[in-house]
Tab-separated table of C-alpha atoms in Angstrom:
chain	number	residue	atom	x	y	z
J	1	UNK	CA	0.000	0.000	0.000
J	2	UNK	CA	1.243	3.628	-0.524
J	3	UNK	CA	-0.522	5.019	2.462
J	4	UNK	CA	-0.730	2.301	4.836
J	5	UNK	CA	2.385	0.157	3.870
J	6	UNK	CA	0.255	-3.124	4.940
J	7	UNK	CA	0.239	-5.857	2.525
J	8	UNK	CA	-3.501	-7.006	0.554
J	9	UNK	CA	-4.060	-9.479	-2.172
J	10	UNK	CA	-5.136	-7.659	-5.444
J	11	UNK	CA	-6.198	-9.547	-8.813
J	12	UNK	CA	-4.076	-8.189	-11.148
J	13	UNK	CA	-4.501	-7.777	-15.362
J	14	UNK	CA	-1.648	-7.230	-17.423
J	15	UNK	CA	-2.531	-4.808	-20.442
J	16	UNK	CA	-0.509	-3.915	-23.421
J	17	UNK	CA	0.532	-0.271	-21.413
J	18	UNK	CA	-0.851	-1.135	-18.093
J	19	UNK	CA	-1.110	-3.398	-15.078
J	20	UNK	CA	-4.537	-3.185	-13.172
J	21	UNK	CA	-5.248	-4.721	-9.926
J	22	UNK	CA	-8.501	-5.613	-8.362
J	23	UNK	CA	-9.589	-5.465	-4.667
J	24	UNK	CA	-11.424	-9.438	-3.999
J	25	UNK	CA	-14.507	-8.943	-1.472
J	26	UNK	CA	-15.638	-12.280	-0.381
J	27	UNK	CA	-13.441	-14.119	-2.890
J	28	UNK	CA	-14.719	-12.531	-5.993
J	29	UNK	CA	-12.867	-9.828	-8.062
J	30	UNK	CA	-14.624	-6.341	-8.030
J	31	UNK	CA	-16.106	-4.935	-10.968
J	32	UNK	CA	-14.003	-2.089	-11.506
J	33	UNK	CA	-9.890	-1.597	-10.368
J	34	UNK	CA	-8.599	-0.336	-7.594
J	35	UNK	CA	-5.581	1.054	-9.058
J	36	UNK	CA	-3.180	0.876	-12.138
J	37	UNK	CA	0.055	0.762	-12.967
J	38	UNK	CA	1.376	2.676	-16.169
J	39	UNK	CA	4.335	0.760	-18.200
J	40	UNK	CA	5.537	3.670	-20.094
J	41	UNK	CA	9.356	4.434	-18.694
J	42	UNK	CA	9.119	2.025	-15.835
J	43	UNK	CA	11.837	-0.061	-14.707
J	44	UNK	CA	11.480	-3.535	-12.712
J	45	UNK	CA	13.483	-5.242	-10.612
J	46	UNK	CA	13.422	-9.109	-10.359
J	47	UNK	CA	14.400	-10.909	-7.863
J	48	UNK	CA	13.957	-7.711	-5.249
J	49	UNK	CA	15.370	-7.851	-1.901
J	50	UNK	CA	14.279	-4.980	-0.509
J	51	UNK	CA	12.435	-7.126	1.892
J	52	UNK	CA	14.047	-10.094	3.521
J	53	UNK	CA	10.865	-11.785	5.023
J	54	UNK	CA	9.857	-11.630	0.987
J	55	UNK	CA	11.996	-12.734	-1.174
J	56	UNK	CA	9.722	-13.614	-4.259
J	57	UNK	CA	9.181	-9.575	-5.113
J	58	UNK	CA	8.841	-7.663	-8.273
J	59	UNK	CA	9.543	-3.792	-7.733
J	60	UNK	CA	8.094	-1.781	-10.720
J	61	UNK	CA	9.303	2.148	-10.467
J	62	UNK	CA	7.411	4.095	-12.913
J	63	UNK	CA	8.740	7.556	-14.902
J	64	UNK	CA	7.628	9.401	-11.886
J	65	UNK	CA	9.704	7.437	-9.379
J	66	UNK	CA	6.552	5.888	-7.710
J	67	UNK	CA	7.373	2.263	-6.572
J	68	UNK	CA	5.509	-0.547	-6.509
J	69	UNK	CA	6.235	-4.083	-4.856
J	70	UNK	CA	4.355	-6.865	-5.856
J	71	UNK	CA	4.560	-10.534	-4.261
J	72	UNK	CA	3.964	-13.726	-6.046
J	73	UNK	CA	3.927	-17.353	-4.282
J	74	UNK	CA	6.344	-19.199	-6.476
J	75	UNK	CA	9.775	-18.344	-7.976
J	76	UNK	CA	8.228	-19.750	-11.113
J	77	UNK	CA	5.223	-17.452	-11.003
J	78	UNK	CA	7.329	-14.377	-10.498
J	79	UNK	CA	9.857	-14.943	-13.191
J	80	UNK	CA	6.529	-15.558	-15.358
J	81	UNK	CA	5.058	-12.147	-14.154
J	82	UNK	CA	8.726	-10.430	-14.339
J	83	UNK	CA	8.860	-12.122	-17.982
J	84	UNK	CA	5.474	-10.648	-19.243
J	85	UNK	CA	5.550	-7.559	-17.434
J	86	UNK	CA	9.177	-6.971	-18.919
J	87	UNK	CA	8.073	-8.032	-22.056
J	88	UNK	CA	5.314	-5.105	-22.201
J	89	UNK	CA	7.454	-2.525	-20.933
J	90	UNK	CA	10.151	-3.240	-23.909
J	91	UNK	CA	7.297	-3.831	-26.652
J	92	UNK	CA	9.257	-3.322	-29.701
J	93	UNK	CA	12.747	-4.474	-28.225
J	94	UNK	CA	12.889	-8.015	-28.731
J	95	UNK	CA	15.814	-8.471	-27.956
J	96	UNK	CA	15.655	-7.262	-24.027
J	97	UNK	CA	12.998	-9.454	-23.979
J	98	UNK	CA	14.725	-12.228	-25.270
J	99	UNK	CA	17.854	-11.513	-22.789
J	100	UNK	CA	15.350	-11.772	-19.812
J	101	UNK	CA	14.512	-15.383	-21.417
J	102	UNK	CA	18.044	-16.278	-21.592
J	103	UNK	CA	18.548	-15.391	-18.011
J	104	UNK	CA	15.964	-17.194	-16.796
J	105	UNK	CA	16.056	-20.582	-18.711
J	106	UNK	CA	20.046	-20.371	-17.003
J	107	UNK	CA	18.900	-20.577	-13.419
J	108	UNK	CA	17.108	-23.319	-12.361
J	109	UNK	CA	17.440	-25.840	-9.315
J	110	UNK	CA	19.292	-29.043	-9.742
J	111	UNK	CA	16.871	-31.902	-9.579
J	112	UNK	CA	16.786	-33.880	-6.354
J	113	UNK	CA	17.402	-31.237	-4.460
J	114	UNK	CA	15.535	-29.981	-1.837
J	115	UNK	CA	16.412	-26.231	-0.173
J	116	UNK	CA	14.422	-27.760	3.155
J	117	UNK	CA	16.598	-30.228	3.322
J	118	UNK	CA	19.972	-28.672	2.688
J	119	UNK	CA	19.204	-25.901	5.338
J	120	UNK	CA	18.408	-28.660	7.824
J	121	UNK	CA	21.360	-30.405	7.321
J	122	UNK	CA	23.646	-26.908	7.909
J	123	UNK	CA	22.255	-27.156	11.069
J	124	UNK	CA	22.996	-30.209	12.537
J	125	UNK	CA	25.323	-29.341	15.341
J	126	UNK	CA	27.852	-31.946	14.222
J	127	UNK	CA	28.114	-32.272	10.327
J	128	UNK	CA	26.209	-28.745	9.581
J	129	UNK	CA	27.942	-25.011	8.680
J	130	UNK	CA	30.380	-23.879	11.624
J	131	UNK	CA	28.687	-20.485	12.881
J	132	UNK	CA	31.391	-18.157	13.854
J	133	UNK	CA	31.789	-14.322	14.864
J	134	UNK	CA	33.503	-12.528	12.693
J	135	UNK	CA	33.822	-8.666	12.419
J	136	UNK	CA	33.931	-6.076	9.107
J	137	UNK	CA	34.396	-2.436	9.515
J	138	UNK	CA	34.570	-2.450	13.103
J	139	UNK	CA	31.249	-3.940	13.370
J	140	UNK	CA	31.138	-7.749	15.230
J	141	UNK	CA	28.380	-10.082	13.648
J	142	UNK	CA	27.590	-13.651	16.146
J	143	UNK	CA	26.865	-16.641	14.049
J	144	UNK	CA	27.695	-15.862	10.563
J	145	UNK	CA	29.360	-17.963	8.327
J	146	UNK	CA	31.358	-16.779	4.926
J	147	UNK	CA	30.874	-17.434	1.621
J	148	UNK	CA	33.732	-19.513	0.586
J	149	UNK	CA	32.813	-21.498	3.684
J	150	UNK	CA	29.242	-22.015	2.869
J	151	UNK	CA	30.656	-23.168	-1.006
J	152	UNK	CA	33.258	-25.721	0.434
J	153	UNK	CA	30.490	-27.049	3.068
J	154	UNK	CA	27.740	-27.904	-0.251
J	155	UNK	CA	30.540	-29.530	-2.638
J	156	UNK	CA	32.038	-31.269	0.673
J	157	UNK	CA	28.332	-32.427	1.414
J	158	UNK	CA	27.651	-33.487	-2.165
J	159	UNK	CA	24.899	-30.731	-2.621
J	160	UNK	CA	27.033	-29.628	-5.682
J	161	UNK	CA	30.278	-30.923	-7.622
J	162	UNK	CA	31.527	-27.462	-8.648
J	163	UNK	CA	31.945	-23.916	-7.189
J	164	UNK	CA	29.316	-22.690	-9.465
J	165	UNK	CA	27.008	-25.259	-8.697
J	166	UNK	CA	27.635	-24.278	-5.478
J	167	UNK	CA	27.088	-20.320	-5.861
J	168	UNK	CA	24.159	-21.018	-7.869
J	169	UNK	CA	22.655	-23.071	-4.970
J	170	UNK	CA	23.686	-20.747	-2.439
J	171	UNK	CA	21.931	-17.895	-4.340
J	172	UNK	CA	18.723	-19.716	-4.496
J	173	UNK	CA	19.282	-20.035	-0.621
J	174	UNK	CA	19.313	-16.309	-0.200
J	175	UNK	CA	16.649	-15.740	-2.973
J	176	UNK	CA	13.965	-17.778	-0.959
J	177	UNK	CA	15.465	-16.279	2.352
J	178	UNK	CA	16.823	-19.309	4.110
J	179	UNK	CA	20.040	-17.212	4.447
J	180	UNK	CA	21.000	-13.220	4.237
J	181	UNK	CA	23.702	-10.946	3.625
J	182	UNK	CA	25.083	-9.237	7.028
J	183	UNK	CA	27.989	-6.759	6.302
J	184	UNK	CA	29.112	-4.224	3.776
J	185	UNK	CA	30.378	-6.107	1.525
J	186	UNK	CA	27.624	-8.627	0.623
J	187	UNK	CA	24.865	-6.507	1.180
J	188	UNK	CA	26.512	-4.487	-1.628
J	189	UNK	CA	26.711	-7.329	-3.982
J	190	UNK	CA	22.840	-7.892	-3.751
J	191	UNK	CA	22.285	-4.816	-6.179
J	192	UNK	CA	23.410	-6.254	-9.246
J	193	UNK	CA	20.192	-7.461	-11.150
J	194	UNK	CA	22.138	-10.828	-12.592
J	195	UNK	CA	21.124	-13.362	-9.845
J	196	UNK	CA	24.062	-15.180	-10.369
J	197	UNK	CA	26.405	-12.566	-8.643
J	198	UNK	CA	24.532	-11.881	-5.783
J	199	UNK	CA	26.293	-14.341	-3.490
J	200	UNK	CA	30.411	-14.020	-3.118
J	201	UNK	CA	32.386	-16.993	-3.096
J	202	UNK	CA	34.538	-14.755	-0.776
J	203	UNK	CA	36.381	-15.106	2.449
J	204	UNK	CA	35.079	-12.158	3.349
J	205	UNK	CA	31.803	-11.561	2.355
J	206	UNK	CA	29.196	-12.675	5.408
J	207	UNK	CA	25.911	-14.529	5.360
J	208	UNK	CA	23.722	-16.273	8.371
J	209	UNK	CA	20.172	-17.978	8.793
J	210	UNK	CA	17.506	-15.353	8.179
J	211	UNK	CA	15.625	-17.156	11.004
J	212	UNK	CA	18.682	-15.790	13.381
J	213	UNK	CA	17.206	-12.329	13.278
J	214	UNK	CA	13.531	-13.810	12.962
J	215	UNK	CA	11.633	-12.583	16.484
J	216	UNK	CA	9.272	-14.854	15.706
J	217	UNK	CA	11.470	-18.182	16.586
J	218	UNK	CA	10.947	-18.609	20.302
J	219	UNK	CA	13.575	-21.774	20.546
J	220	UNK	CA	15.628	-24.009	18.659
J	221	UNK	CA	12.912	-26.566	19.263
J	222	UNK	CA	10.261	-24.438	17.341
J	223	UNK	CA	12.915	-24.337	14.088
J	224	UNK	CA	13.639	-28.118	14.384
J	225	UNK	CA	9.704	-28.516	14.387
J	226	UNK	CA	8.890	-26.054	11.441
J	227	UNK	CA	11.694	-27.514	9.316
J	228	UNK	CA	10.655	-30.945	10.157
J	229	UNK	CA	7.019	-30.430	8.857
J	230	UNK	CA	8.588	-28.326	6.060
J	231	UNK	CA	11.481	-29.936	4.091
J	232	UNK	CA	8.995	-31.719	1.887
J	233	UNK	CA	9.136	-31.189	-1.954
J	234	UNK	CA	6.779	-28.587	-2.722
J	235	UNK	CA	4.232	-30.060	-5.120
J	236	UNK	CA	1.853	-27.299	-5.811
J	237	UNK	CA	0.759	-23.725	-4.736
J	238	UNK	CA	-0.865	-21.058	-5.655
J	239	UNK	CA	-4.093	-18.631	-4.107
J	240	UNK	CA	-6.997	-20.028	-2.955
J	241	UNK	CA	-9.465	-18.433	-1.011
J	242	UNK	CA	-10.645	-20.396	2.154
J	243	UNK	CA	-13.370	-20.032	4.764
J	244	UNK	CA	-12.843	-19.711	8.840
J	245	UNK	CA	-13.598	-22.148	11.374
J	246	UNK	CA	-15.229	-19.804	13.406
J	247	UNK	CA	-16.243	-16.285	11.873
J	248	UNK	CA	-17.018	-18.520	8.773
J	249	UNK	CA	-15.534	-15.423	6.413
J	250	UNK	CA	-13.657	-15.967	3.541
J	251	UNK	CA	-10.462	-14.830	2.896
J	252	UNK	CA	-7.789	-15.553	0.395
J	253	UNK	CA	-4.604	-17.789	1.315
J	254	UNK	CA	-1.659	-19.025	-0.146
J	255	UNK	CA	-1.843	-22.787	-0.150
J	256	UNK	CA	2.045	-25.106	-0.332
J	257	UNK	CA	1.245	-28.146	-0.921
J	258	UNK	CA	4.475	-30.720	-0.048
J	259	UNK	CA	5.267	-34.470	-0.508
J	260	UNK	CA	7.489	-36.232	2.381
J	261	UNK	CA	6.213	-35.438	4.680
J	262	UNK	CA	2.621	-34.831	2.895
J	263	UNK	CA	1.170	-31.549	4.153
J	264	UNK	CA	-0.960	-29.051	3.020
J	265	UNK	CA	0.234	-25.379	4.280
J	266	UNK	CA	-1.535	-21.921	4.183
J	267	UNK	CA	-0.087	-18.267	4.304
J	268	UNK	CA	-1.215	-15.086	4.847
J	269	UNK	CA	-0.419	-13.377	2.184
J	270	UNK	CA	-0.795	-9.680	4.016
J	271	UNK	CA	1.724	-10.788	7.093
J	272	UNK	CA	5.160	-10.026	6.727
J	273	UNK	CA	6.238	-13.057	8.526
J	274	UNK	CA	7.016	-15.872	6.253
J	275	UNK	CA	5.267	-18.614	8.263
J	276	UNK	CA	2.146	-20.400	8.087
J	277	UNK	CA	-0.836	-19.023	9.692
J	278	UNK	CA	-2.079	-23.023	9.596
J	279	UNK	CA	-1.838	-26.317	7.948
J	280	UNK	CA	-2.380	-30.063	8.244
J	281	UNK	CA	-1.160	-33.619	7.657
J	282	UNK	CA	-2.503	-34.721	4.360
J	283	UNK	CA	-2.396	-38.637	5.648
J	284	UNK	CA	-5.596	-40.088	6.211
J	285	UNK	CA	-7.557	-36.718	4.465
J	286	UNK	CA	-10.275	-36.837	1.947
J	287	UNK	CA	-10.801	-34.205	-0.664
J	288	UNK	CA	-13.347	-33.828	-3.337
J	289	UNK	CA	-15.331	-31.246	-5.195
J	290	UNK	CA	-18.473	-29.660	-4.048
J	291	UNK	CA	-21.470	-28.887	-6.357
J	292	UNK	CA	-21.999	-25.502	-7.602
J	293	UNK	CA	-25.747	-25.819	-7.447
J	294	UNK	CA	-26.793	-24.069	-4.208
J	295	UNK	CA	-24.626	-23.396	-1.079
J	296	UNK	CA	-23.999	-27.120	0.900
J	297	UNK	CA	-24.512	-27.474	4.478
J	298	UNK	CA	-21.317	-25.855	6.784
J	299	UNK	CA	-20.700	-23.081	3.892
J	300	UNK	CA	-21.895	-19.456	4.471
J	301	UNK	CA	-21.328	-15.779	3.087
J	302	UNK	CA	-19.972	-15.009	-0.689
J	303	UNK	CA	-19.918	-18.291	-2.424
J	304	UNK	CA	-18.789	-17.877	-6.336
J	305	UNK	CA	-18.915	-21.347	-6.879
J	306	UNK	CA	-15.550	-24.019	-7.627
J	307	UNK	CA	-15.724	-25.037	-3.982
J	308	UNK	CA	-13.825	-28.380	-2.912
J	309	UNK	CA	-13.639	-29.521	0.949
J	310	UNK	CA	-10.827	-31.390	2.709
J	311	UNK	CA	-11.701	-33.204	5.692
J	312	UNK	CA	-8.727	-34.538	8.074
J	313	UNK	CA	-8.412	-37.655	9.604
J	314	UNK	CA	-9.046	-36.010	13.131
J	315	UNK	CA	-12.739	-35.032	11.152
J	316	UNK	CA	-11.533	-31.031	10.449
J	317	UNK	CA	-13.822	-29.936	7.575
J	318	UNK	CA	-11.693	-27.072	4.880
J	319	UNK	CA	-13.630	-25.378	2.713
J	320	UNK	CA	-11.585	-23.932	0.198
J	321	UNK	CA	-12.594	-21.795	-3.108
J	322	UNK	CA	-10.643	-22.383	-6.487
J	323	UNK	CA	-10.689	-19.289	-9.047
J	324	UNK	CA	-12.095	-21.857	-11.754
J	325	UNK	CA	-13.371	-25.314	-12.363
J	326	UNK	CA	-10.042	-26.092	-13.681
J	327	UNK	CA	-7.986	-24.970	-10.699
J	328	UNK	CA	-10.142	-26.549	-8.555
J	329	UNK	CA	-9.791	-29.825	-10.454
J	330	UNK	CA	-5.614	-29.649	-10.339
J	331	UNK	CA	-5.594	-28.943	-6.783
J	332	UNK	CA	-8.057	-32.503	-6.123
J	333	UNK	CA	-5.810	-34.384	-8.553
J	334	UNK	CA	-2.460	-32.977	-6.656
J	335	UNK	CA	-4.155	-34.035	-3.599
J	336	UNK	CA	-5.693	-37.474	-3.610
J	337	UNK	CA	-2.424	-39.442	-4.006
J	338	UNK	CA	-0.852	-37.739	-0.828
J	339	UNK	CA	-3.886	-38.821	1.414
């Protein structure tokens, strides 16, 4: 927001010179926008870092130096927003556009490789990263590690076979904010807009766990717990808007689905924390669709229709509200064979 900097989920609409967004009452899309975004001149930035509890932003500036920051729920959704978005700005310059391709076809994750995992493993006491305290400028940091160590630890842990390898996974590590810069001289390196040389394989560039400085984290106990129910492969996600167990209102979440362990995660998307406001164990659940015709028993308020319900083993009834027939249908099908 630009006078209340809260977060709120907006439906947006790319246009050939514009981006429009939408305010969603009751989980349907108003009529007419809320705001809009005009192309002409702007520049984007993508990934942004501006905000370390988000680190799947898009920051549009336009010619008159307002900026905007947008939040997706996937690295793959953003680069497709950044893509199109980028793509409209430089109408007429294929060859930016096809640049921005290029860049993005050349970073992906290795396969078999979970970030969950690798951050849980860097901190087991024994065989994880050594945390040290190290000081730059005159200015002592606790538990940091650098980022030649942090390279030697992934090859030495099989993670990668090369130093690139190794950046590149290291990068995506800072990108979805398991780690962060601390210091001059990596905070520094974060500005340059190639991805790929935003984390120094340097002895003297420093990094820690983003969940040191996370207020949030009561005790070690609490991490171990949240990484534990989180290191699964993440299968799907996306928005969907869901009702309340007890005001029965409807507001819209975003939903992480994950394979071993099998759970099925919700955000809120206007928090700044990072975390789950809830979730469940998908073992033992059943899901299917709900008929449009009418509103079934347990539903109440704005109903638009696409409605599926989970109900857990421990007889917890989700009702949850796809954006189409379609979506719904993917999200059943990404379900059932985790239950």
């Amino acid at each position: 927001g630009h006078v209340v900097r809260n977060w709120k989920v907006r439906w947006f609409v790319l246009l050939q010179d514009k981006l429009l967004y939408y305010k969603i009452e009751g989980g349907k899309k108003e009529p007419s926008p809320k705001g809009r975004i005009l192309l002409d001149g702007c520049t984007i930035t993508c990934p942004c870092l501006e905000y370390e509890n988000r680190p799947l932003l898009i920051k549009l500036k336009t010619k008159t130096n307002t900026d905007y920051f947008l939040e997706c729920c996937s690295r793959e959704e953003r680069d497709s927003w950044a893509l199109d978005i980028t793509g409209a700005i430089h109408a007429g310059h294929p060859v930016q556009v096809q640049e921005l391709h290029r860049m993005k076809n050349s970073f992906k994750l290795l396969e078999n490789i979970s970030l969950h995992h690798i951050v849980e493993r860097m901190y087991d006491s024994s065989t994880g990263i050594k945390l040290t305290r190290n000081l730059e400028q005159g200015n002592r940091y606790k538990e940091t590690f650098t980022g030649s160590a942090l390279v030697d630890w992934l090859i030495s842990n099989s993670f990668a076979v090369s130093r690139f390898e190794a950046v590149t996974l290291a990068s995506m590590l800072m990108e979805e904010n398991f780690i962060k810069p601390v210091g001059t001289r990596s905070t520094e390196a974060t500005r340059y807009s190639d991805l790929s040389e935003q984390f120094l394989d340097d002895s003297t560039a420093l990094y820690m766990f983003a969940e040191s400085s996370n207020k949030n984290i009561s005790s070690k106990e609490a991490l171990q717990f949240n990484i534990s129910e989180l290191r699964g492969t993440i299968v799907k996600q996306g928005f969907l808007v869901k009702q309340g167990h007890k005001r029965k209102n409807w507001k819209v979440r975003r939903f992480v689905l994950r394979a071993d362990p099998a759970f099925l995660h919700y955000y809120d998307p206007t928090k700044e924390e990072n975390r789950p406001v809830g979730g469940f164990s998908l073992r033992g659940c059943l899901v299917s669709a709900l008929e449009d015709n009418g509103v079934p028993a347990g539903v109440k308020g704005n109903v638009q229709g696409n409605l599926f319900k989970i109900i857990t083993k421990n007889d917890i009834h989700y009702y949850i509200q796809a954006s189409s027939k379609a979506e719904r249908t993917q999200w059943i099908e990404a379900i059932k064979p985790l239950t």
